[in-house]
XYZ file of C-alpha atoms in Angstrom:
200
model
C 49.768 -35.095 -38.293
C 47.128 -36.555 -40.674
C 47.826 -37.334 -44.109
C 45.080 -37.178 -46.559
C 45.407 -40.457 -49.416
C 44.342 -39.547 -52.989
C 43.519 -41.820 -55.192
C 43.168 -40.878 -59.094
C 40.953 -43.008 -60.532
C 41.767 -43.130 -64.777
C 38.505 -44.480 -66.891
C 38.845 -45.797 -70.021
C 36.946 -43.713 -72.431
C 35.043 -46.901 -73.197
C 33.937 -46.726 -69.174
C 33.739 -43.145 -69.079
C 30.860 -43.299 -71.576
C 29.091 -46.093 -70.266
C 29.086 -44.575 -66.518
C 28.372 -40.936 -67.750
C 26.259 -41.047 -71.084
C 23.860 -44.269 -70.358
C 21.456 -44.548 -73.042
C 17.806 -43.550 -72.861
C 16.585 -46.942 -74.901
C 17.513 -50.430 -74.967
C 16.895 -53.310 -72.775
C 18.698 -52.146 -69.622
C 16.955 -48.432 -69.979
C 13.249 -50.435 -70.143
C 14.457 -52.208 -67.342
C 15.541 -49.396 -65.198
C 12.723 -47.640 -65.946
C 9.947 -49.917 -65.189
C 11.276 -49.893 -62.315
C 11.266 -46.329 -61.626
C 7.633 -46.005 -62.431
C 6.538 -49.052 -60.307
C 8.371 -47.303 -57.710
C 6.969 -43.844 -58.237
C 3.275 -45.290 -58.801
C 3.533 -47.093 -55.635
C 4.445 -43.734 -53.759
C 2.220 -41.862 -55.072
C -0.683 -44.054 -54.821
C -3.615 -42.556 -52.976
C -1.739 -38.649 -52.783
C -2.938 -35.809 -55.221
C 0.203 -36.238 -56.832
C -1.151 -39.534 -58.364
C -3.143 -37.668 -61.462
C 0.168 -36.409 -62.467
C 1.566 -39.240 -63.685
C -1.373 -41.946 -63.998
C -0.956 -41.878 -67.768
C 2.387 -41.765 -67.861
C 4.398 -45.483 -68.921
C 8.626 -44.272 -68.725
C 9.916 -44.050 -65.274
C 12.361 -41.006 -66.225
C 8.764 -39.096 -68.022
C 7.113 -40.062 -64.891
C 10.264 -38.086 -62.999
C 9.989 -35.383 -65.442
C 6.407 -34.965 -64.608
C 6.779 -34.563 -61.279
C 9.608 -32.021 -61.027
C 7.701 -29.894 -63.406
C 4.698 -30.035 -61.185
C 6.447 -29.952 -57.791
C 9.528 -27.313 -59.497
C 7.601 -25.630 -62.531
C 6.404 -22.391 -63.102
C 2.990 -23.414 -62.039
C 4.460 -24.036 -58.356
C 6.457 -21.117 -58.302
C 3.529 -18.936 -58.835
C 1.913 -20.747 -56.255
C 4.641 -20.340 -53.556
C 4.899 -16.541 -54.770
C 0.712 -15.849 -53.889
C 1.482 -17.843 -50.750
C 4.077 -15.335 -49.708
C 2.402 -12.468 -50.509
C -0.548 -13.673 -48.541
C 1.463 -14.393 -45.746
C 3.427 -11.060 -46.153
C -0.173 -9.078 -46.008
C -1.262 -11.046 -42.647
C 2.375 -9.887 -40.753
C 2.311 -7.223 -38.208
C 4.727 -6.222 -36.042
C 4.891 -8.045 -32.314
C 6.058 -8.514 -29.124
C 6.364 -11.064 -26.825
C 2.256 -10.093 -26.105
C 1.248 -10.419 -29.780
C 0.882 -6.319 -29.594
C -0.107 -5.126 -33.164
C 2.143 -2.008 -33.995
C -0.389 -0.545 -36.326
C -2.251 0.252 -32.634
C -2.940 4.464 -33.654
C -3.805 5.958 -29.830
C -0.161 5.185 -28.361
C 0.541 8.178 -25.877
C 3.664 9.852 -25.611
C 5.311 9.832 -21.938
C 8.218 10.548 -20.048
C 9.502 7.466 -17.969
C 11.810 6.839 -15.326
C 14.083 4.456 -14.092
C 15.817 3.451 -10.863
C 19.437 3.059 -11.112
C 21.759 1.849 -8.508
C 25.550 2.851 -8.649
C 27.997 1.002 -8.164
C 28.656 3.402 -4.833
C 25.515 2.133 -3.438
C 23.528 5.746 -4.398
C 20.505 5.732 -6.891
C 19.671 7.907 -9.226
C 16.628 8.326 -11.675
C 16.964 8.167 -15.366
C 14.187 9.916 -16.873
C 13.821 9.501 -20.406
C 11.292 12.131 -21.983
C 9.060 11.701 -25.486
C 8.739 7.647 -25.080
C 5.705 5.424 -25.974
C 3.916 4.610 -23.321
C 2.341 1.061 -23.490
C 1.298 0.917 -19.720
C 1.804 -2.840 -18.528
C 1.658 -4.312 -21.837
C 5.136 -4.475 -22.319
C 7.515 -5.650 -19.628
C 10.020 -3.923 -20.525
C 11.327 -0.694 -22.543
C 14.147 -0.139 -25.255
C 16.570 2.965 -24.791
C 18.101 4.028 -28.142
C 21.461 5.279 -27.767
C 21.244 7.636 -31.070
C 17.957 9.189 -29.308
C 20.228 9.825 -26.233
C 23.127 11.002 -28.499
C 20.768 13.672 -29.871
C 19.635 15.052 -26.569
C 23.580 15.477 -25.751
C 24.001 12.479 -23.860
C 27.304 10.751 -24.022
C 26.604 7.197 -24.663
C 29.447 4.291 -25.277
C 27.244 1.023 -26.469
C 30.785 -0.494 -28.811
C 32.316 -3.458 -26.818
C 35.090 -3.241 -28.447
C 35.967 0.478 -28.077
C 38.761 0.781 -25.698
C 39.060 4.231 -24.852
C 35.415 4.512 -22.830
C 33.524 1.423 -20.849
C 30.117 0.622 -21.916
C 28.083 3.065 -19.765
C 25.462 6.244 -20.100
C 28.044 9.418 -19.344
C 26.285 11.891 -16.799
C 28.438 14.054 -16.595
C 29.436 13.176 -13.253
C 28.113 9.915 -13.284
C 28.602 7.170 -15.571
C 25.544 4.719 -15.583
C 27.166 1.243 -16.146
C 25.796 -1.269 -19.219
C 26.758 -4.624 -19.584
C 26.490 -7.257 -22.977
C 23.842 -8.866 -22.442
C 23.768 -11.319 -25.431
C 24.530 -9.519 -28.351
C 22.659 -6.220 -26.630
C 24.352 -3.474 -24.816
C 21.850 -2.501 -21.931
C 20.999 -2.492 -18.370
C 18.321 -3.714 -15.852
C 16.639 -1.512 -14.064
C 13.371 -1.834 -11.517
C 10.594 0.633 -11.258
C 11.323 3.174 -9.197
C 9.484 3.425 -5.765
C 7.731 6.282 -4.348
C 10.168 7.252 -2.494
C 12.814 7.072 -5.103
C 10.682 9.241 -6.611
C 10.402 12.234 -4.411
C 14.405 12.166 -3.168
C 16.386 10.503 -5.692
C 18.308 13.002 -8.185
C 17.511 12.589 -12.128
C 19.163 13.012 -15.261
């Protein structure tokens, strides 16, 4: 077990004021602040920031000065036009940089090779999908798109009454977590997976 010390540390109000409320004038303030500005001239010397506060003879002005310009509402208009610059230049991508604006995208029914567990394989043919030919290495099955063509799909870890898995009826495709996404792998199928394999 680890104790924790406190300490309470009780200020004078005398102290309390000279730690808290330092003065801006007087000899220690002209002090301080010559310093400041022969620091802040120094590190600023040669940068565009240097203009800012060329003119400028009290260290703390000199600070002011420069959070205005780096902090004010001249900056934040310029960080807002930067975003929305940036915002009209996004598109959507991929992993190939694929614009999603692309119009001529045909729709396709695809199929997939699935191996059961019992050593059987069975095509999974899902209709009215993009087609992107080999552009994309892969495809996305959404399990509210299979729910709506009466497919029984669990995709919740953490339900415990089903296993993750596509529902066939009489077959239950098995998914696995894969990161945080519920999915499966699945190869192309081959031509002859083709003509004798059943689908669903």
């Amino acid at each position: 077990m680890s104790f924790v010390k406190t300490y309470l540390l009780i200020l004078s109000g005398q102290t309390w004021m000279r730690i808290y409320t330092p003065a801006l004038q007087g000899f220690a303030f002209n002090l301080d602040t010559k310093a400041v500005l022969t620091l802040l001239k120094q590190l600023c010397l040669g940068t565009d920031t240097e203009v800012w506060i060329q003119n400028i003879r009290c260290g703390r002005a000199a600070m002011i000065a420069l959070r205005n310009h780096y902090n004010g509402p001249d900056e934040a208009r310029k960080r807002t036009l930067e975003a929305e610059a940036k915002l009209k230049n996004l598109f959507y991508k991929h992993e190939y940089r694929f614009p999603f604006e692309r119009s001529n995208v045909p729709i396709a029914t695809g199929v997939t090779a699935i191996d059961l567990d019992d050593g059987s394989t069975i095509l999974l043919e899902a209709a009215q999908g993009l087609f992107f030919g080999s552009e994309m290495d892969r495809f996305l099955l959404n399990p509210n798109q299979l729910r709506a063509f009466g497919v029984a799909v669990c995709d919740d870890p953490t339900d415990k009454y089903q296993s993750l898995g596509i529902d066939l009826n009489d077959i239950m495709v098995p998914m696995k977590m894969i990161g945080s996404i519920c999915g499966l792998i699945s190869p192309c199928p081959t031509d002859e997976e083709l003509e004798s394999c059943r689908r669903f």
